[in-house]
């Protein structure tokens, strides 16, 4: 076993690493995060460097609870309503407080900060024990697939980065990112909390950020989340030239086939998406043909990730 794999009972080791200003990956319910003390410039720099992430792409700060988040950003009444989804896979982009004790590198110089309270018990215990908000982008080199298991993190960084192992990620997709623009609610990134679910609970419409709109996520690069294999989307009848990533009732297929959800359960498909793409990459597949995925609910986020994965690099 890799010496950088930390089991839950040794959580103290992860706390010590973080308090010394170094990075440590940890499990959340979305994907594994590459954590660093958000109040420490060196730690935040180490995150950008380890991931080879452009500095203009700000990080999401993970808090133990809403009280911790309130020390960093201002909550309007509307923001407080959205925060009712915490703990959970929802990141809120809110005005950064002048008094916030946080490295300016985290928000890449913006006047706003993305915050979230994760639902994974081990992640919350880690933040509580560290006593610091933790900046934590996905624990993968920039542009590569997000990891949904500790093993994938170890592999992605050649075993050099310590990982607190919290098992397989429940959601398997990054958080939904929402910004508030006056009375408007804008989705900057589709993610593990379906837009429809937020709309139903709040009984309000959520707008989708468009190219050229006032608020945009600087990091929403077109090409992202890419596996090594070439992807072909919306394939009903696989050619057999590569592997088939099926959804729902799939016909017999002679080649390698993985089914995101034989029962057409979109939540199960979201959980399996990155895990299966990793598995096919590891198997050396050169081409992955993907079945059409419905757009409803979490299908929005799944289709978003697939489109980014086929977008030309650069
Ligand atoms: P990751 O940490 O890799 O899941 O990416 C986090 C994403 O959050 C970034 O790519 C940005 O698009 C978005 N983000 C973080 N902070 C802000 C902010 N202050 N304003 C807008 N988007 C943000
Ligand atoms: Mg990421």
Tab-separated table of C-alpha atoms and ligand atoms in Angstrom:
chain	number	residue	atom	x	y	z
A	1	UNK	CA	0.000	0.000	0.000
A	2	UNK	CA	1.201	3.511	-0.796
A	3	UNK	CA	2.533	5.284	2.314
A	4	UNK	CA	0.652	8.418	1.262
A	5	UNK	CA	-2.721	6.704	1.620
A	6	UNK	CA	-4.158	7.828	4.978
A	7	UNK	CA	-6.927	5.693	6.525
A	8	UNK	CA	-9.786	7.503	8.346
A	9	UNK	CA	-8.565	6.620	11.849
A	10	UNK	CA	-5.275	8.399	11.078
A	11	UNK	CA	-7.101	11.635	10.191
A	12	UNK	CA	-4.694	13.432	12.574
A	13	UNK	CA	-1.913	12.921	10.019
A	14	UNK	CA	-3.962	14.769	7.389
A	15	UNK	CA	-4.655	17.575	9.885
A	16	UNK	CA	-0.909	17.926	10.634
A	17	UNK	CA	-0.038	18.038	6.931
A	18	UNK	CA	-2.624	20.766	6.296
A	19	UNK	CA	-1.580	22.798	9.336
A	20	UNK	CA	2.035	22.697	8.135
A	21	UNK	CA	0.958	24.494	4.941
A	22	UNK	CA	1.170	21.464	2.669
A	23	UNK	CA	-1.502	19.914	0.480
A	24	UNK	CA	-3.498	16.800	1.301
A	25	UNK	CA	-6.253	15.284	-0.845
A	26	UNK	CA	-9.457	14.156	0.831
A	27	UNK	CA	-12.765	12.538	-0.035
A	28	UNK	CA	-15.918	14.591	-0.424
A	29	UNK	CA	-19.338	13.439	-1.623
A	30	UNK	CA	-18.692	15.021	-5.054
A	31	UNK	CA	-15.125	14.083	-6.085
A	32	UNK	CA	-11.786	13.955	-4.238
A	33	UNK	CA	-10.480	17.439	-3.418
A	34	UNK	CA	-6.863	18.607	-3.262
A	35	UNK	CA	-6.985	20.454	0.042
A	36	UNK	CA	-4.863	23.249	1.415
A	37	UNK	CA	-5.298	25.792	4.227
A	38	UNK	CA	-7.147	28.639	2.471
A	39	UNK	CA	-5.641	31.180	4.893
A	40	UNK	CA	-2.079	30.242	3.929
A	41	UNK	CA	-0.552	31.645	0.688
A	42	UNK	CA	2.039	28.857	0.488
A	43	UNK	CA	-0.590	26.153	0.790
A	44	UNK	CA	-2.784	27.760	-1.871
A	45	UNK	CA	0.198	28.207	-4.203
A	46	UNK	CA	1.070	24.554	-3.688
A	47	UNK	CA	-2.453	23.607	-4.858
A	48	UNK	CA	-2.103	25.601	-8.105
A	49	UNK	CA	1.370	24.191	-8.682
A	50	UNK	CA	0.519	20.552	-7.957
A	51	UNK	CA	-2.417	20.701	-10.360
A	52	UNK	CA	-0.623	22.869	-12.906
A	53	UNK	CA	-3.763	24.984	-12.739
A	54	UNK	CA	-3.908	28.454	-14.293
A	55	UNK	CA	-3.831	31.072	-11.533
A	56	UNK	CA	-6.857	32.876	-12.974
A	57	UNK	CA	-9.033	29.858	-12.153
A	58	UNK	CA	-10.266	30.452	-8.577
A	59	UNK	CA	-10.727	27.711	-5.984
A	60	UNK	CA	-13.767	26.622	-3.990
A	61	UNK	CA	-13.365	26.994	-0.236
A	62	UNK	CA	-14.746	24.179	1.907
A	63	UNK	CA	-16.152	25.089	5.308
A	64	UNK	CA	-17.157	22.925	8.274
A	65	UNK	CA	-20.480	24.757	8.644
A	66	UNK	CA	-22.294	27.928	7.658
A	67	UNK	CA	-20.777	29.819	10.610
A	68	UNK	CA	-17.315	29.313	9.169
A	69	UNK	CA	-18.581	30.416	5.738
A	70	UNK	CA	-20.070	33.564	7.298
A	71	UNK	CA	-16.597	34.667	8.387
A	72	UNK	CA	-15.584	34.736	4.700
A	73	UNK	CA	-18.545	35.921	2.611
A	74	UNK	CA	-21.723	37.999	2.927
A	75	UNK	CA	-25.018	36.104	2.843
A	76	UNK	CA	-28.060	37.919	1.448
A	77	UNK	CA	-31.467	36.463	2.434
A	78	UNK	CA	-31.513	34.674	-0.929
A	79	UNK	CA	-28.050	33.234	-0.284
A	80	UNK	CA	-29.244	31.963	3.090
A	81	UNK	CA	-32.119	30.173	1.377
A	82	UNK	CA	-29.671	28.470	-0.961
A	83	UNK	CA	-27.446	27.571	1.973
A	84	UNK	CA	-30.291	25.362	3.215
A	85	UNK	CA	-28.928	22.812	0.746
A	86	UNK	CA	-25.816	22.497	2.924
A	87	UNK	CA	-24.187	20.279	3.769
A	88	UNK	CA	-24.246	19.196	0.144
A	89	UNK	CA	-22.892	19.459	-3.392
A	90	UNK	CA	-23.679	23.145	-3.942
A	91	UNK	CA	-21.042	25.897	-4.170
A	92	UNK	CA	-22.191	29.492	-3.727
A	93	UNK	CA	-20.317	32.425	-5.240
A	94	UNK	CA	-20.838	35.301	-2.795
A	95	UNK	CA	-19.225	38.699	-2.046
A	96	UNK	CA	-15.911	38.261	-0.269
A	97	UNK	CA	-15.786	40.031	3.092
A	98	UNK	CA	-13.056	42.641	3.496
A	99	UNK	CA	-12.377	41.173	6.938
A	100	UNK	CA	-12.059	37.604	5.594
A	101	UNK	CA	-8.937	35.884	6.736
A	102	UNK	CA	-8.076	34.194	3.474
A	103	UNK	CA	-5.255	34.077	0.930
A	104	UNK	CA	-6.025	36.427	-1.974
A	105	UNK	CA	-4.775	33.710	-4.342
A	106	UNK	CA	-7.845	31.588	-3.595
A	107	UNK	CA	-10.272	33.858	-5.422
A	108	UNK	CA	-7.740	34.756	-8.129
A	109	UNK	CA	-8.216	38.432	-7.320
A	110	UNK	CA	-12.028	38.443	-7.704
A	111	UNK	CA	-14.248	40.253	-5.209
A	112	UNK	CA	-16.308	37.103	-4.812
A	113	UNK	CA	-15.515	33.741	-3.290
A	114	UNK	CA	-16.992	30.288	-3.944
A	115	UNK	CA	-17.857	28.492	-0.683
A	116	UNK	CA	-19.410	25.160	0.165
A	117	UNK	CA	-20.099	22.929	3.173
A	118	UNK	CA	-19.460	19.343	2.037
A	119	UNK	CA	-21.715	16.505	3.222
A	120	UNK	CA	-19.052	13.799	3.511
A	121	UNK	CA	-18.606	13.237	7.291
A	122	UNK	CA	-14.848	12.659	6.962
A	123	UNK	CA	-14.397	15.897	4.989
A	124	UNK	CA	-16.285	17.883	7.634
A	125	UNK	CA	-14.329	16.226	10.443
A	126	UNK	CA	-11.102	17.149	8.640
A	127	UNK	CA	-12.119	20.806	8.299
A	128	UNK	CA	-13.331	20.947	11.930
A	129	UNK	CA	-10.150	19.374	13.272
A	130	UNK	CA	-7.971	21.629	11.130
A	131	UNK	CA	-10.038	24.617	12.222
A	132	UNK	CA	-9.383	26.325	8.865
A	133	UNK	CA	-11.395	26.757	5.698
A	134	UNK	CA	-9.858	24.447	3.111
A	135	UNK	CA	-9.385	25.435	-0.520
A	136	UNK	CA	-9.973	22.241	-2.462
A	137	UNK	CA	-10.276	21.932	-6.225
A	138	UNK	CA	-10.638	18.467	-7.676
A	139	UNK	CA	-7.570	16.334	-6.974
A	140	UNK	CA	-6.396	15.831	-10.548
A	141	UNK	CA	-3.855	17.533	-12.774
A	142	UNK	CA	-5.623	20.416	-14.558
A	143	UNK	CA	-7.633	19.273	-17.574
A	144	UNK	CA	-7.705	15.617	-16.573
A	145	UNK	CA	-10.619	13.581	-15.237
A	146	UNK	CA	-11.714	14.264	-11.663
A	147	UNK	CA	-10.989	11.392	-9.260
A	148	UNK	CA	-13.746	9.533	-7.433
A	149	UNK	CA	-11.509	7.199	-5.425
A	150	UNK	CA	-8.314	7.553	-3.373
A	151	UNK	CA	-6.522	5.132	-5.701
A	152	UNK	CA	-7.136	7.429	-8.672
A	153	UNK	CA	-5.612	10.378	-6.772
A	154	UNK	CA	-2.524	8.357	-5.852
A	155	UNK	CA	-2.130	7.358	-9.496
A	156	UNK	CA	-2.785	10.832	-10.937
A	157	UNK	CA	0.042	12.388	-8.900
A	158	UNK	CA	2.456	9.452	-9.049
A	159	UNK	CA	1.928	8.675	-5.348
A	160	UNK	CA	3.477	11.993	-4.297
A	161	UNK	CA	0.373	13.556	-2.720
A	162	UNK	CA	-1.111	12.293	0.555
A	163	UNK	CA	-4.772	11.243	0.392
A	164	UNK	CA	-7.272	10.805	3.207
A	165	UNK	CA	-9.228	7.772	2.002
A	166	UNK	CA	-12.976	8.201	2.458
A	167	UNK	CA	-14.060	5.518	-0.005
A	168	UNK	CA	-15.823	5.949	-3.335
A	169	UNK	CA	-17.533	9.318	-3.819
A	170	UNK	CA	-21.279	9.193	-3.397
A	171	UNK	CA	-22.166	11.707	-6.142
A	172	UNK	CA	-19.156	11.243	-8.449
A	173	UNK	CA	-19.594	14.658	-10.103
A	174	UNK	CA	-18.350	18.113	-9.089
A	175	UNK	CA	-20.603	20.497	-7.166
A	176	UNK	CA	-23.196	22.686	-8.821
A	177	UNK	CA	-21.963	26.309	-8.779
A	178	UNK	CA	-24.493	29.082	-8.253
A	179	UNK	CA	-23.898	32.835	-8.197
A	180	UNK	CA	-26.347	35.436	-6.978
A	181	UNK	CA	-26.698	38.604	-9.031
A	182	UNK	CA	-29.077	40.891	-7.130
A	183	UNK	CA	-32.348	38.965	-7.185
A	184	UNK	CA	-31.181	36.670	-9.975
A	185	UNK	CA	-29.858	33.170	-9.356
A	186	UNK	CA	-27.364	32.078	-11.997
A	187	UNK	CA	-25.955	28.588	-12.477
A	188	UNK	CA	-22.285	28.847	-13.422
A	189	UNK	CA	-21.681	25.111	-13.567
A	190	UNK	CA	-24.098	22.188	-13.673
A	191	UNK	CA	-23.166	19.654	-11.046
A	192	UNK	CA	-24.194	17.052	-8.507
A	193	UNK	CA	-27.243	18.999	-7.324
A	194	UNK	CA	-29.775	19.165	-10.155
A	195	UNK	CA	-30.928	22.655	-11.163
A	196	UNK	CA	-34.547	21.440	-11.223
A	197	UNK	CA	-34.264	20.342	-7.580
A	198	UNK	CA	-33.099	23.799	-6.490
A	199	UNK	CA	-35.822	25.448	-8.589
A	200	UNK	CA	-38.518	23.263	-7.029
A	201	UNK	CA	-37.394	23.886	-3.469
A	202	UNK	CA	-37.022	27.645	-3.901
A	203	UNK	CA	-39.913	27.958	-6.313
A	204	UNK	CA	-37.770	30.247	-8.455
A	205	UNK	CA	-36.154	30.109	-11.828
A	206	UNK	CA	-32.420	29.571	-12.123
A	207	UNK	CA	-30.716	31.202	-15.092
A	208	UNK	CA	-27.855	29.551	-16.892
A	209	UNK	CA	-24.678	31.591	-17.311
A	210	UNK	CA	-24.007	32.218	-20.974
A	211	UNK	CA	-20.844	33.208	-22.752
A	212	UNK	CA	-20.416	36.962	-22.446
A	213	UNK	CA	-22.788	37.286	-19.463
A	214	UNK	CA	-21.772	39.462	-16.528
A	215	UNK	CA	-20.896	36.656	-14.157
A	216	UNK	CA	-18.881	33.801	-15.495
A	217	UNK	CA	-16.739	31.194	-13.893
A	218	UNK	CA	-13.238	32.037	-15.034
A	219	UNK	CA	-12.376	28.365	-14.894
A	220	UNK	CA	-15.106	27.100	-17.135
A	221	UNK	CA	-12.691	26.248	-19.891
A	222	UNK	CA	-14.320	24.607	-22.847
A	223	UNK	CA	-12.014	21.626	-22.887
A	224	UNK	CA	-11.900	19.967	-19.507
A	225	UNK	CA	-12.495	16.698	-17.713
A	226	UNK	CA	-10.900	14.829	-20.586
A	227	UNK	CA	-10.064	11.132	-20.615
A	228	UNK	CA	-7.101	9.975	-22.724
A	229	UNK	CA	-9.362	8.076	-25.104
A	230	UNK	CA	-11.248	9.768	-27.930
A	231	UNK	CA	-14.948	10.171	-27.195
A	232	UNK	CA	-17.867	9.846	-29.590
A	233	UNK	CA	-21.229	10.953	-28.175
A	234	UNK	CA	-24.879	10.022	-28.714
A	235	UNK	CA	-24.075	6.641	-30.176
A	236	UNK	CA	-27.063	4.296	-30.300
A	237	UNK	CA	-25.309	1.573	-32.223
A	238	UNK	CA	-21.662	1.156	-31.272
A	239	UNK	CA	-19.332	0.390	-34.168
A	240	UNK	CA	-17.187	-1.984	-32.146
A	241	UNK	CA	-14.048	0.070	-32.943
A	242	UNK	CA	-13.732	0.872	-29.250
A	243	UNK	CA	-15.494	0.473	-25.918
A	244	UNK	CA	-19.161	1.320	-25.356
A	245	UNK	CA	-20.428	3.373	-22.445
A	246	UNK	CA	-24.078	2.436	-22.352
A	247	UNK	CA	-27.081	3.844	-20.500
A	248	UNK	CA	-30.286	1.945	-19.774
A	249	UNK	CA	-31.447	-1.024	-21.724
A	250	UNK	CA	-28.449	-1.845	-23.932
A	251	UNK	CA	-28.233	-4.479	-26.624
A	252	UNK	CA	-25.657	-7.236	-26.476
A	253	UNK	CA	-22.271	-5.907	-27.560
A	254	UNK	CA	-19.305	-8.065	-28.445
A	255	UNK	CA	-16.663	-5.544	-27.317
A	256	UNK	CA	-15.961	-3.956	-23.943
A	257	UNK	CA	-19.139	-2.395	-22.563
A	258	UNK	CA	-19.817	-0.619	-19.289
A	259	UNK	CA	-23.348	0.465	-18.457
A	260	UNK	CA	-23.662	3.763	-16.549
A	261	UNK	CA	-27.030	2.592	-15.266
A	262	UNK	CA	-28.828	-0.480	-16.611
A	263	UNK	CA	-32.017	0.794	-14.885
A	264	UNK	CA	-31.730	4.271	-16.477
A	265	UNK	CA	-31.165	5.851	-13.042
A	266	UNK	CA	-29.534	9.217	-13.788
A	267	UNK	CA	-28.085	9.506	-10.269
A	268	UNK	CA	-26.362	6.161	-10.616
A	269	UNK	CA	-25.062	7.244	-14.039
A	270	UNK	CA	-23.601	10.451	-12.527
A	271	UNK	CA	-21.856	8.436	-9.840
A	272	UNK	CA	-20.382	6.033	-12.387
A	273	UNK	CA	-19.387	8.495	-15.139
A	274	UNK	CA	-15.849	9.489	-14.077
A	275	UNK	CA	-15.193	6.118	-12.439
A	276	UNK	CA	-15.997	4.292	-15.702
A	277	UNK	CA	-14.039	6.750	-17.865
A	278	UNK	CA	-11.037	6.167	-15.565
A	279	UNK	CA	-11.518	2.413	-15.841
A	280	UNK	CA	-11.654	2.503	-19.642
A	281	UNK	CA	-8.599	4.792	-19.783
A	282	UNK	CA	-6.707	2.370	-17.577
A	283	UNK	CA	-7.662	-0.480	-19.863
A	284	UNK	CA	-5.978	1.403	-22.717
A	285	UNK	CA	-9.135	1.968	-24.793
A	286	UNK	CA	-8.473	4.411	-27.633
A	287	UNK	CA	-12.112	5.185	-28.422
A	288	UNK	CA	-15.151	5.376	-26.160
A	289	UNK	CA	-18.569	5.516	-27.785
A	290	UNK	CA	-21.168	6.926	-25.404
A	291	UNK	CA	-24.912	6.288	-25.523
A	292	UNK	CA	-27.288	9.283	-25.530
A	293	UNK	CA	-27.882	10.457	-21.949
A	294	UNK	CA	-31.175	12.196	-21.091
A	295	UNK	CA	-30.795	15.880	-20.203
A	296	UNK	CA	-33.179	15.960	-17.253
A	297	UNK	CA	-31.988	16.310	-13.647
A	298	UNK	CA	-28.340	15.321	-13.217
A	299	UNK	CA	-28.298	14.581	-16.955
A	300	UNK	CA	-27.540	18.274	-17.465
A	301	UNK	CA	-24.241	17.928	-15.605
A	302	UNK	CA	-23.394	14.593	-17.226
A	303	UNK	CA	-23.922	16.003	-20.736
A	304	UNK	CA	-21.920	19.126	-19.799
A	305	UNK	CA	-18.926	16.998	-18.760
A	306	UNK	CA	-19.183	14.826	-21.876
A	307	UNK	CA	-19.253	17.873	-24.166
A	308	UNK	CA	-16.176	19.300	-22.449
A	309	UNK	CA	-14.442	15.968	-22.774
A	310	UNK	CA	-14.879	15.987	-26.583
A	311	UNK	CA	-14.021	19.694	-27.018
A	312	UNK	CA	-10.687	20.299	-28.758
A	313	UNK	CA	-7.856	20.997	-26.332
A	314	UNK	CA	-6.246	24.387	-26.101
B	1	LIG	P1	-12.856	23.053	-9.240
B	1	LIG	O1	-12.330	23.506	-7.941
B	1	LIG	O2	-11.841	22.423	-10.120
B	1	LIG	O3	-14.119	22.267	-9.089
B	1	LIG	O4	-13.269	24.386	-9.982
B	1	LIG	C1	-13.900	25.376	-9.269
B	1	LIG	C2	-14.557	26.303	-10.212
B	1	LIG	O5	-15.305	27.228	-9.430
B	1	LIG	C3	-13.617	27.168	-10.995
B	1	LIG	O6	-13.264	26.579	-12.190
B	1	LIG	C4	-14.405	28.436	-11.234
B	1	LIG	O7	-15.042	28.289	-12.492
B	1	LIG	C5	-15.455	28.414	-10.137
B	1	LIG	N1	-15.263	29.529	-9.213
B	1	LIG	C6	-14.559	29.539	-8.075
B	1	LIG	N2	-14.596	30.754	-7.494
B	1	LIG	C7	-15.351	31.529	-8.279
B	1	LIG	C8	-15.755	32.901	-8.234
B	1	LIG	N3	-15.396	33.685	-7.241
B	1	LIG	N4	-16.532	33.362	-9.230
B	1	LIG	C9	-16.914	32.571	-10.236
B	1	LIG	N5	-16.558	31.269	-10.342
B	1	LIG	C10	-15.786	30.760	-9.388
B	2	LIG	MG1	-11.655	20.477	-11.329
